[in-house]
Short mmCIF file of C-alpha atoms and ligand atoms in Angstrom, two decimals:
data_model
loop_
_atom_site.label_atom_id
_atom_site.label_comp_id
_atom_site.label_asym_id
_atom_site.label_seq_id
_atom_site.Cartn_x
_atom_site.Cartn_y
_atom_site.Cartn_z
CA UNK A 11 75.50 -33.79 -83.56
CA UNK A 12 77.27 -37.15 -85.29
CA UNK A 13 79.76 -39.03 -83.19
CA UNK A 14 82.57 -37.53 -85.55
CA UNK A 15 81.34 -34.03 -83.20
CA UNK A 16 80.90 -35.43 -79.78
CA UNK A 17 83.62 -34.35 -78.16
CA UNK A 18 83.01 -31.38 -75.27
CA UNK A 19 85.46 -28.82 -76.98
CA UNK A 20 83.59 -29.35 -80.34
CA UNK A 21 79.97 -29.67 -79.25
CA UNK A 22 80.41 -26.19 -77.88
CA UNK A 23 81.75 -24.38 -80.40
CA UNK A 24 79.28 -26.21 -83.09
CA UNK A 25 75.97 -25.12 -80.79
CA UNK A 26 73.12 -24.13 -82.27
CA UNK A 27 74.37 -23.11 -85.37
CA UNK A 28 71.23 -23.02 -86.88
CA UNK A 29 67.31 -21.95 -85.85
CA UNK A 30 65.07 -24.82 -84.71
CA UNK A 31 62.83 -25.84 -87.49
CA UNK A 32 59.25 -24.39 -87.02
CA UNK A 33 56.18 -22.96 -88.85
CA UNK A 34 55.56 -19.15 -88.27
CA UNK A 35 57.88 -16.52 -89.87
CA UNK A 36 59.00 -13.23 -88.36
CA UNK A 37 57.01 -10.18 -88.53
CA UNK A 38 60.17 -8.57 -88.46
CA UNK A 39 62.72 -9.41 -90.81
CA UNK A 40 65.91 -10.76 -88.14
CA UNK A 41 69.05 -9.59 -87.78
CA UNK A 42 71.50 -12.10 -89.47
CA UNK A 43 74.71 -11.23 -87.81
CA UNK A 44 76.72 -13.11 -89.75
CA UNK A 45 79.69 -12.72 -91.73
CA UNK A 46 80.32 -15.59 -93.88
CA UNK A 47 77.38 -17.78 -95.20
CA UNK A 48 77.64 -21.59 -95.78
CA UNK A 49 76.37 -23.40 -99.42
CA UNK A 50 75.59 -26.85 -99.87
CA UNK A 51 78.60 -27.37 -102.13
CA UNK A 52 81.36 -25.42 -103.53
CA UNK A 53 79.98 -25.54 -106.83
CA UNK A 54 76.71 -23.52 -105.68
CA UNK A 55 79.27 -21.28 -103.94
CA UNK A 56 81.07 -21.00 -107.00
CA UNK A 57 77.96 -19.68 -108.88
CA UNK A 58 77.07 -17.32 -106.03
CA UNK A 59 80.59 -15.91 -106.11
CA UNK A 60 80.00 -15.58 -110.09
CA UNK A 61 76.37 -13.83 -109.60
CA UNK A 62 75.07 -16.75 -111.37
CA UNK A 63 72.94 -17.04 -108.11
CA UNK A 64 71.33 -14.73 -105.81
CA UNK A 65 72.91 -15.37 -102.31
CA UNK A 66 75.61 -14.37 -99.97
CA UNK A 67 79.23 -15.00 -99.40
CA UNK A 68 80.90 -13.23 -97.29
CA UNK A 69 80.01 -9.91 -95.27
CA UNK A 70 81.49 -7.28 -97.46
CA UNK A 71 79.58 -7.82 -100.53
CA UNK A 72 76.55 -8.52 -99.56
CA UNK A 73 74.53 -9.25 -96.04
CA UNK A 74 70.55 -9.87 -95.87
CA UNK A 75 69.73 -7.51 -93.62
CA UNK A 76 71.06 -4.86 -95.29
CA UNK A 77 70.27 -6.26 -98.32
CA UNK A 78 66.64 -5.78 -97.03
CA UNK A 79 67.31 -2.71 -96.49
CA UNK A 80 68.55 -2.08 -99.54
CA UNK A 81 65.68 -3.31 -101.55
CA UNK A 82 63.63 -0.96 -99.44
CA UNK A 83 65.72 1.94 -100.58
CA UNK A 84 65.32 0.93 -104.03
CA UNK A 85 61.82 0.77 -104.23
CA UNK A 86 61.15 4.27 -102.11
CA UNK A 87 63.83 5.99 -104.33
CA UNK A 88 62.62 4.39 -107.49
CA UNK A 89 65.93 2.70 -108.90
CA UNK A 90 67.37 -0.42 -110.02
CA UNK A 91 68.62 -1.03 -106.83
CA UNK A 92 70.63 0.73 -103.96
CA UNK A 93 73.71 -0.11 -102.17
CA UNK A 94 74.18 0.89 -98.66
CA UNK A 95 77.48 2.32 -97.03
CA UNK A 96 78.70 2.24 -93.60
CA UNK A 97 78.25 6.37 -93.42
CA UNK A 98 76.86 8.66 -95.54
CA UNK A 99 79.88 10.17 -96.65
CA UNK A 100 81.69 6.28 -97.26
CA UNK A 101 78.20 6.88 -99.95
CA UNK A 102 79.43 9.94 -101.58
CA UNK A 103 83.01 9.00 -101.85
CA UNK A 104 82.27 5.80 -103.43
CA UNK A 105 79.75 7.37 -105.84
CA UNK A 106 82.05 10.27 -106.68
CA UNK A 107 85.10 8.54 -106.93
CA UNK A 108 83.55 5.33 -108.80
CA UNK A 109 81.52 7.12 -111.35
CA UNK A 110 83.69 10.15 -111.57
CA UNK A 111 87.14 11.33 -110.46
CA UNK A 112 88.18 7.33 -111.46
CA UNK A 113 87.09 7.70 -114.44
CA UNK A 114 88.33 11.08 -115.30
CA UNK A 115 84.76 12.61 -115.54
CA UNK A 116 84.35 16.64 -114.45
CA UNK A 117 82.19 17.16 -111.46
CA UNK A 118 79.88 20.60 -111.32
CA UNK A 119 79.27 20.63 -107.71
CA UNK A 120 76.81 22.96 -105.43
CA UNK A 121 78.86 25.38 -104.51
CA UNK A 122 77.03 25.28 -100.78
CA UNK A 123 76.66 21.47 -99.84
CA UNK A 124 77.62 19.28 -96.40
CA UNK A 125 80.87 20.71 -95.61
CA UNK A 126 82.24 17.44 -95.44
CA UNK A 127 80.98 16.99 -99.29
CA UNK A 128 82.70 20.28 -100.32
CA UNK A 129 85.57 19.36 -98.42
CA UNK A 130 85.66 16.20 -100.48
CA UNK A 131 85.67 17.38 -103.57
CA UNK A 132 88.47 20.16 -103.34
CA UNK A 133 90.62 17.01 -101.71
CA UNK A 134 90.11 15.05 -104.97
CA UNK A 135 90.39 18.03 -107.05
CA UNK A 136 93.93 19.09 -104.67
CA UNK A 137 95.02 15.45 -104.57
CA UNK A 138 94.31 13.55 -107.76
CA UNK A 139 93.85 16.30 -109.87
CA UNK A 140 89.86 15.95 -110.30
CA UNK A 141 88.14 18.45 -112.78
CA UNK A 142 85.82 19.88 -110.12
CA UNK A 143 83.81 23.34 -110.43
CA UNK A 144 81.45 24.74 -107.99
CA UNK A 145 78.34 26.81 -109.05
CA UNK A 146 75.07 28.13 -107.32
CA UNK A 147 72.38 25.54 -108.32
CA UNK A 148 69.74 28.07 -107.86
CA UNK A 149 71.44 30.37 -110.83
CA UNK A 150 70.59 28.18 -113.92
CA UNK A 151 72.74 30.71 -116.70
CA UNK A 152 75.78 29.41 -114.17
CA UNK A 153 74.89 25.71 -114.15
CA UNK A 154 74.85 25.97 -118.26
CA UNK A 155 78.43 27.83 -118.16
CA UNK A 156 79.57 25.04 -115.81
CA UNK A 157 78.32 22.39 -117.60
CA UNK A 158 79.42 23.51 -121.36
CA UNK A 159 83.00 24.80 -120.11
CA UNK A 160 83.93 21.17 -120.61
CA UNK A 161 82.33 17.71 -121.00
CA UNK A 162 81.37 16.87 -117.55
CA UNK A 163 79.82 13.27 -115.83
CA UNK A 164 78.30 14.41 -112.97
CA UNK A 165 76.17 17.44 -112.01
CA UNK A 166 75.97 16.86 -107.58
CA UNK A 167 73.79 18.94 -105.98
CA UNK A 168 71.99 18.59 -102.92
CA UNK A 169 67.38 18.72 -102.60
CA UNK A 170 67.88 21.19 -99.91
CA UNK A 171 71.27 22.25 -98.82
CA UNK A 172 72.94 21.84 -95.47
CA UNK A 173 72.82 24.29 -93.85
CA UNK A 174 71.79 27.47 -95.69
CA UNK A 175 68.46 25.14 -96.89
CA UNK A 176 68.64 26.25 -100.51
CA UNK A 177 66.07 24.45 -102.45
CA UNK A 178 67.12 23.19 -106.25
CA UNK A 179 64.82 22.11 -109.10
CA UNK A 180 65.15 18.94 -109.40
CA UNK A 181 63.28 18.63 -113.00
CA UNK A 182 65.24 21.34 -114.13
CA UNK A 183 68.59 20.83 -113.74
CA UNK A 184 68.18 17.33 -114.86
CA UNK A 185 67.25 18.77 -118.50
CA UNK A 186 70.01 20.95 -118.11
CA UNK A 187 72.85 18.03 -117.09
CA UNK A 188 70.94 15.35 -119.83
CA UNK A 189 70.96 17.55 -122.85
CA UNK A 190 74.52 18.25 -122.10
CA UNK A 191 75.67 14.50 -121.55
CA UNK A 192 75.85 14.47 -118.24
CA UNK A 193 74.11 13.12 -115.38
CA UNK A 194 72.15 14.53 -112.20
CA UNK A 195 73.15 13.09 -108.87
CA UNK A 196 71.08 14.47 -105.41
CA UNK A 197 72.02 14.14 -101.65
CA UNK A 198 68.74 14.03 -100.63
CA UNK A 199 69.08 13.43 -96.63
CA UNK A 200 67.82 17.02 -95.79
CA UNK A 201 64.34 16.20 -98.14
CA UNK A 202 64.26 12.53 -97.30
CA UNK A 203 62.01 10.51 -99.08
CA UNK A 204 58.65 11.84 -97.71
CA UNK A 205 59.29 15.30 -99.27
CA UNK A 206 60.76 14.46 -102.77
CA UNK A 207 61.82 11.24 -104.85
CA UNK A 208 64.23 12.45 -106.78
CA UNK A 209 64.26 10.23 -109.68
CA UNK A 210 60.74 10.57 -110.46
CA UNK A 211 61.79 14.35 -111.73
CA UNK A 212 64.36 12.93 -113.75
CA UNK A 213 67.83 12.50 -111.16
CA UNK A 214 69.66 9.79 -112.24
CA UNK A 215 71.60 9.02 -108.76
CA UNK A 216 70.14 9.27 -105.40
CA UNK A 217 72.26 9.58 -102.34
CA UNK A 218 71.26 9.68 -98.66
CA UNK A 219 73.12 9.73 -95.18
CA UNK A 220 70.92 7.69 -93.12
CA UNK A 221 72.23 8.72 -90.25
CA UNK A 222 69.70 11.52 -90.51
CA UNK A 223 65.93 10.81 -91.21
CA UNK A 224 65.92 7.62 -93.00
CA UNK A 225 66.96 5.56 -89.36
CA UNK A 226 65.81 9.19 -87.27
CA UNK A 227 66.52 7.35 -83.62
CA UNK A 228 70.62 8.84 -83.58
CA UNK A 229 71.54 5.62 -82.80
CA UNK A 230 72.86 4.02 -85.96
CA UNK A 231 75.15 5.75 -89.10
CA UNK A 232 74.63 4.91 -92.62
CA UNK A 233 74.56 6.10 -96.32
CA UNK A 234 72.77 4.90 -99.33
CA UNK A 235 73.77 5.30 -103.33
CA UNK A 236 70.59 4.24 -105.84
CA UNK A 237 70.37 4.60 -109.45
CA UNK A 238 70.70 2.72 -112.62
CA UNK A 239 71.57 -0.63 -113.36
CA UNK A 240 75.17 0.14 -114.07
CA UNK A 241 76.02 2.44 -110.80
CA UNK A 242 74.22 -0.06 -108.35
CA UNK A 243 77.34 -2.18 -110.01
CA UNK A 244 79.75 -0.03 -109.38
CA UNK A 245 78.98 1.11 -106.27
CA UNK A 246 78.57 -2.69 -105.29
CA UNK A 247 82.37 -3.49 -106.95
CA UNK A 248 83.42 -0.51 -104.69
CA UNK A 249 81.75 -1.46 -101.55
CA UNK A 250 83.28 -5.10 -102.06
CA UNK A 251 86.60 -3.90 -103.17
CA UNK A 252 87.29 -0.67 -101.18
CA UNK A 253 85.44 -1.44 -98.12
CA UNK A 254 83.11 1.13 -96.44
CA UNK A 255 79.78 -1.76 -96.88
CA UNK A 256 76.89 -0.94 -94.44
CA UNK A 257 77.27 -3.51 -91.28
CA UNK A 258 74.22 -5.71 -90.50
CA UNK A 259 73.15 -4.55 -87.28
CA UNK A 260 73.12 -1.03 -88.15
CA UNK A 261 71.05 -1.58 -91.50
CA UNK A 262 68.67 -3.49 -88.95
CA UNK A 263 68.65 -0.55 -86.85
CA UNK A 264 67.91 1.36 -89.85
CA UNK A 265 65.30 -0.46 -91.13
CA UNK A 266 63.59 -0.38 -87.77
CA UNK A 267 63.74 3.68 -88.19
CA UNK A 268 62.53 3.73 -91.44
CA UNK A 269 59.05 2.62 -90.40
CA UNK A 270 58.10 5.62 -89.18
CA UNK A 271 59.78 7.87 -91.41
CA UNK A 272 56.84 9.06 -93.16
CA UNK A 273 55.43 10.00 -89.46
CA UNK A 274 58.76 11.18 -88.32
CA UNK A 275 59.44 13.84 -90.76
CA UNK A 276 55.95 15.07 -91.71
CA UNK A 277 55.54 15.94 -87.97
CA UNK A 278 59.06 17.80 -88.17
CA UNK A 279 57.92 19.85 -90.84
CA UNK A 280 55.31 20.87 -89.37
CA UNK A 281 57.33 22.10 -86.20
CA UNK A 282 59.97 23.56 -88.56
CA UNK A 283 57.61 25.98 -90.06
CA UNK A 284 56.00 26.96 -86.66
CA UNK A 285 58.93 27.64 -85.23
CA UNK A 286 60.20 29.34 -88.36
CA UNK A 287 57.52 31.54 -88.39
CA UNK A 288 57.93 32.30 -84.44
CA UNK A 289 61.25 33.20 -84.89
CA UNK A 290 60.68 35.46 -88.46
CA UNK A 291 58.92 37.87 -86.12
CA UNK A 292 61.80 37.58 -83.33
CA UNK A 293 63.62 40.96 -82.34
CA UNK A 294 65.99 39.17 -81.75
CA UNK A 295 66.77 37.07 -84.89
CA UNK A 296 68.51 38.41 -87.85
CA UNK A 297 66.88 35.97 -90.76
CA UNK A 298 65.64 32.98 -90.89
CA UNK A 299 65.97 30.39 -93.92
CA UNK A 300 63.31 27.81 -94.05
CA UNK A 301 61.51 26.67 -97.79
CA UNK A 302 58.27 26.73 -95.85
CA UNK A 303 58.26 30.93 -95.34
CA UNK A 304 57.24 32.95 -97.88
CA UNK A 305 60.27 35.00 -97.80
CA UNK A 306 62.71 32.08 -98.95
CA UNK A 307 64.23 32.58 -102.13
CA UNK A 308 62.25 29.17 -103.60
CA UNK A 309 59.38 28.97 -101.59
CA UNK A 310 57.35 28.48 -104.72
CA UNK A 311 60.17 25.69 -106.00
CA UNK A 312 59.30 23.91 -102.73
CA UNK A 313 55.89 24.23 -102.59
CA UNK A 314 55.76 22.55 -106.19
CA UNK A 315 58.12 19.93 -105.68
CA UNK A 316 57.66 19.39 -101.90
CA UNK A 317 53.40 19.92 -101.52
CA UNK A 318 52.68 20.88 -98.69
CA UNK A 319 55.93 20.11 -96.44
CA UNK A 320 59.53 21.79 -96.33
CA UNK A 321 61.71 20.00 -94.02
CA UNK A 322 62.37 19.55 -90.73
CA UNK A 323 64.89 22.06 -90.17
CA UNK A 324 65.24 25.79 -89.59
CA UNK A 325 68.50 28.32 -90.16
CA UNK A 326 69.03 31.36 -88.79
CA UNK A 327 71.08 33.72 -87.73
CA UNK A 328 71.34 35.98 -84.29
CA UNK A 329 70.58 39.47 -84.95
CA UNK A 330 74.10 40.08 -82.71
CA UNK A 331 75.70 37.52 -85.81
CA UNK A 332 79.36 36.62 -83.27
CA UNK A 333 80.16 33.78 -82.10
CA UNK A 334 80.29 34.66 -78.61
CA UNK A 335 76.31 35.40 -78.96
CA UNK A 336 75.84 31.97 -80.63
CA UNK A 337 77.89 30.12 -77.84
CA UNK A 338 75.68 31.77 -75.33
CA UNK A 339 72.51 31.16 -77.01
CA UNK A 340 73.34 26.89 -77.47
CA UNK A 341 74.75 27.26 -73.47
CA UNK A 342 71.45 28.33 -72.42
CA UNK A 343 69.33 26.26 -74.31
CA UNK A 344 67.88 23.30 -72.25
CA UNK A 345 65.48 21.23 -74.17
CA UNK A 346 67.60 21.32 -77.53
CA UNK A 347 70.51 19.52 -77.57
CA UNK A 348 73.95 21.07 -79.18
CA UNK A 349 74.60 18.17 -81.07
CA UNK A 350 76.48 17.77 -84.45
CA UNK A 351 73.48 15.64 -86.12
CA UNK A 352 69.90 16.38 -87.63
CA UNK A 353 67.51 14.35 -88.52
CA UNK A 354 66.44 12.73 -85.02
CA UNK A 355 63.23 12.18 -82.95
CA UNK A 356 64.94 14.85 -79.87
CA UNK A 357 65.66 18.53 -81.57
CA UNK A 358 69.48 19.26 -82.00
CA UNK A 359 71.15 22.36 -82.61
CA UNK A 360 74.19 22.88 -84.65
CA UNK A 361 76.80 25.57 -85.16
CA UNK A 362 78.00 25.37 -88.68
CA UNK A 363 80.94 28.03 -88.17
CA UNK A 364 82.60 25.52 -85.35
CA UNK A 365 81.39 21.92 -87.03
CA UNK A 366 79.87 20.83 -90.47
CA UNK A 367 81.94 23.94 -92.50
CA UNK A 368 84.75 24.31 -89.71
CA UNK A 369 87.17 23.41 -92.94
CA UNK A 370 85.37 26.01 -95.16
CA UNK A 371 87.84 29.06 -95.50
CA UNK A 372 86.44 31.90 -93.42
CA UNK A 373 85.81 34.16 -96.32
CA UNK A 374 83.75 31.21 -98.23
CA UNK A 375 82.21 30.81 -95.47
CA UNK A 376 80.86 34.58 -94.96
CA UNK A 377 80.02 34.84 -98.42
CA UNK A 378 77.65 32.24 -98.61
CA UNK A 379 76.12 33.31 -95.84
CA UNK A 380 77.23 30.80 -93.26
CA UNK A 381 77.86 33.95 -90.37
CA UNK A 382 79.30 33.74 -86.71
CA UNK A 383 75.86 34.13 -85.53
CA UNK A 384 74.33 31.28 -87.64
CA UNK A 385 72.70 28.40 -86.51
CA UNK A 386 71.12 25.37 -87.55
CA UNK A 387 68.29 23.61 -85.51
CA UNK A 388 66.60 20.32 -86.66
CA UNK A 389 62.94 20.12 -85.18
CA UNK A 390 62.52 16.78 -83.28
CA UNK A 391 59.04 15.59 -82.85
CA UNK A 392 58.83 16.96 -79.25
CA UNK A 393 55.65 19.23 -78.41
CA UNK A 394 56.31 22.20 -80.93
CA UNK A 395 55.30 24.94 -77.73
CA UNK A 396 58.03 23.63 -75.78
CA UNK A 397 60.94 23.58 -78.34
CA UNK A 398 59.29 27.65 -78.79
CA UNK A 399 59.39 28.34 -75.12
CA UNK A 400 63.41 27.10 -74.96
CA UNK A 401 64.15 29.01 -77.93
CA UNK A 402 62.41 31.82 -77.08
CA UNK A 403 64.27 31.96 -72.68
CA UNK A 404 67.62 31.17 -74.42
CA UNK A 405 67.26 34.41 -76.74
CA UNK A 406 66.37 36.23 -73.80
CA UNK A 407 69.78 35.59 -72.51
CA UNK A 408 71.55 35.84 -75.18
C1 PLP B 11 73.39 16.58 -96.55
C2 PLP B 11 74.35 15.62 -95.93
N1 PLP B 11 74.93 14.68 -96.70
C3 PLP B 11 75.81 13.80 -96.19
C4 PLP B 11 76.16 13.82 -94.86
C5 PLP B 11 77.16 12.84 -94.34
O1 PLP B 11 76.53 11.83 -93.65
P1 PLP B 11 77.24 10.91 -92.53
O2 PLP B 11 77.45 11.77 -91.34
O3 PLP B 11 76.29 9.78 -92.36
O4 PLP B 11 78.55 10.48 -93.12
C6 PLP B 11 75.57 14.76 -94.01
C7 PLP B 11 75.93 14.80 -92.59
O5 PLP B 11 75.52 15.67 -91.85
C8 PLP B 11 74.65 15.69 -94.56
O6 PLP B 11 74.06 16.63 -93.81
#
């Protein structure tokens, strides 16, 4: 502290501003909660404003811890780089609205993803006239129709859809968008990682909430967008510009997850498919959707792009399909929580028909398949005989 700083008032507000000097450096990177950074001059500011310079400015475009997690990202999702978002939907608008609607590219959407998502896209369609279509991924003489009607910039489809778990070829319907012009982005929060890296079949865009597996302690809310050189720009011009740029501590909290991610979810899978199996056999269960049973539409899909996991969740629907039989069956359940989230160590179940696809017209709704008695449960890594056993007394009741 120099005399200029010795008065009380100052000295306290100027404490320990910085870390004492010291050899050793964290195992784990730290939290720098901080939202403006200092530079020795403003002319080495001036260069870091101008990315002349690699370094940090100001909280909104750009933050070490998340940038740390960011270059994580990158690396497991094989891109130029990644930007993270404060949600995973903050993700998906930027990404849609940067590298679509704003430029006025068509979107060929999955006619089945997030409800949120699909909500999304009819809003930009309803309110700034976007050129969106939906199709069924899995029906590739539709995705060509789609795709050829008119030019279009982005085909959006998700690695296994919430919640009716559809599985789409990655590989596939990146030929299909490339030879038309277009490009393949994938929301892949339900695969994660551990189950598929998108870009190595040929996506262009990667997009994850990380609410879900990626941080997998329901304790943090995040989204990711990784590509190409010239989206991670655009996404970071949006992020700096719009807002919506993933917050420090959570990205910390996210990192932390991340860890055991590979543990995490291959545990989960393994519990989804037990418990899918249990409950394909269930009187009373009217069908199950899981990748993993032999029964699912692309059970051989996932078993080639997957191996030898499917995911960590499990739909199905009560054999009584009402509502009234699905509010019974989540108010008697005691180990699973009815919670609106997936992707966490403690099992949660989720009624689409009241939550994610409340804002999907009833009709849609039935004709995808998305029922009054249809549930979705996301396999924690809790003994897999227990989650069973509180399935298994809450059908009883129900
Ligand atoms: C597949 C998928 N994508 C995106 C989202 C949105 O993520 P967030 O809740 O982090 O905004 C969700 C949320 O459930 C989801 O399931």
């Amino acid at each position: 502290m120099t005399a200029r700083s010795s008065r009380l008032a100052t000295r306290v507000v100027r404490a320990a501003r910085s870390l004492p000097p010291g050899a050793g450096a964290p195992v784990v990177p730290p939290l720098v909660q901080s939202v403006a950074f200092a530079h020795g001059s403003a002319a080495e500011q001036d260069a870091v404003f101008a990315n002349e310079r690699p370094g940090y400015v100001y909280g909104r475009y750009g933050s070490p811890t998340t940038a740390a997690l960011e270059a994580a990202l990158a690396d497991l999702d094989a891109a130029d780089g990644a930007v993270c978002f404060a949600t995973g939907m903050a993700a998906i608008h930027a990404y849609l609205t940067g590298c679509a609607v704003a430029r006025g590219g068509r979107v060929v959407a999955q006619e089945d993803p997030y409800g949120a998502t699909r909500a999304m896209l009819e809003r930009l369609a309803r309110e700034q006239g976007a050129d969106v279509v939906f199709v069924d991924p899995t029906d590739m003489s539709a995705v060509v129709r789609a795709l050829e009607e008119r030019p279009t910039r982005v085909l959006y489809v998700e690695s296994i859809s919430n919640p009716l778990l559809r599985v789409t070829d990655i590989a596939a319907l990146a030929s299909l968008a490339h030879e038309r012009g277009a490009r393949l982005a994938v929301d892949a929060t339900f695969a994660s990682p551990v189950l598929t890296r998108p870009r190595e079949l040929g996506a262009d865009v990667v997009i994850h909430s990380l609410t879900k597996y990626v941080n997998g302690h329901g304790d943090a809310m995040g989204g990711s967008v990784a590509g190409p050189a010239d989206v991670v720009a655009e996404m970071r011009d949006r992020a700096i510009v719009d807002g919506g740029y993933l917050p420090p501590h959570e990205a910390w909290l996210i990192l932390r997850g991340l860890r055991t991610l590979e543990l995490r979810v291959r545990r989960q899978c393994e519990t989804a498919l037990a418990v899918a199996r249990h409950l394909a056999s269930h009187p009373k269960i009217g069908r199950v959707h899981h990748p993993g049973l032999p029964s699912h539409p692309q059970h051989e899909l996932a078993r080639r792009q997957f191996g030898d996991a499917y995911g960590g969740v499990v739909s199905f629907a009560l054999k009584r399909d009402t509502s009234d039989a699905a509010f019974r069956f989540l108010d008697t359940l005691e180990l699973i929580a009815s919670a609106t989230t997936l992707g966490d160590l403690y099992s949660e179940i989720l009624y689409p028909a009241m939550s994610s696809h409340r804002r999907m017209d009833p009709a849609e709704r039935a004709r995808l398949g998305i029922s009054d008695g249809f549930l979705r449960l996301s396999c924690g890594i809790e003994d897999p005989a227990d989650l069973i056993a509180d399935v298994d007394a809450a059908l009883e009741r129900t």
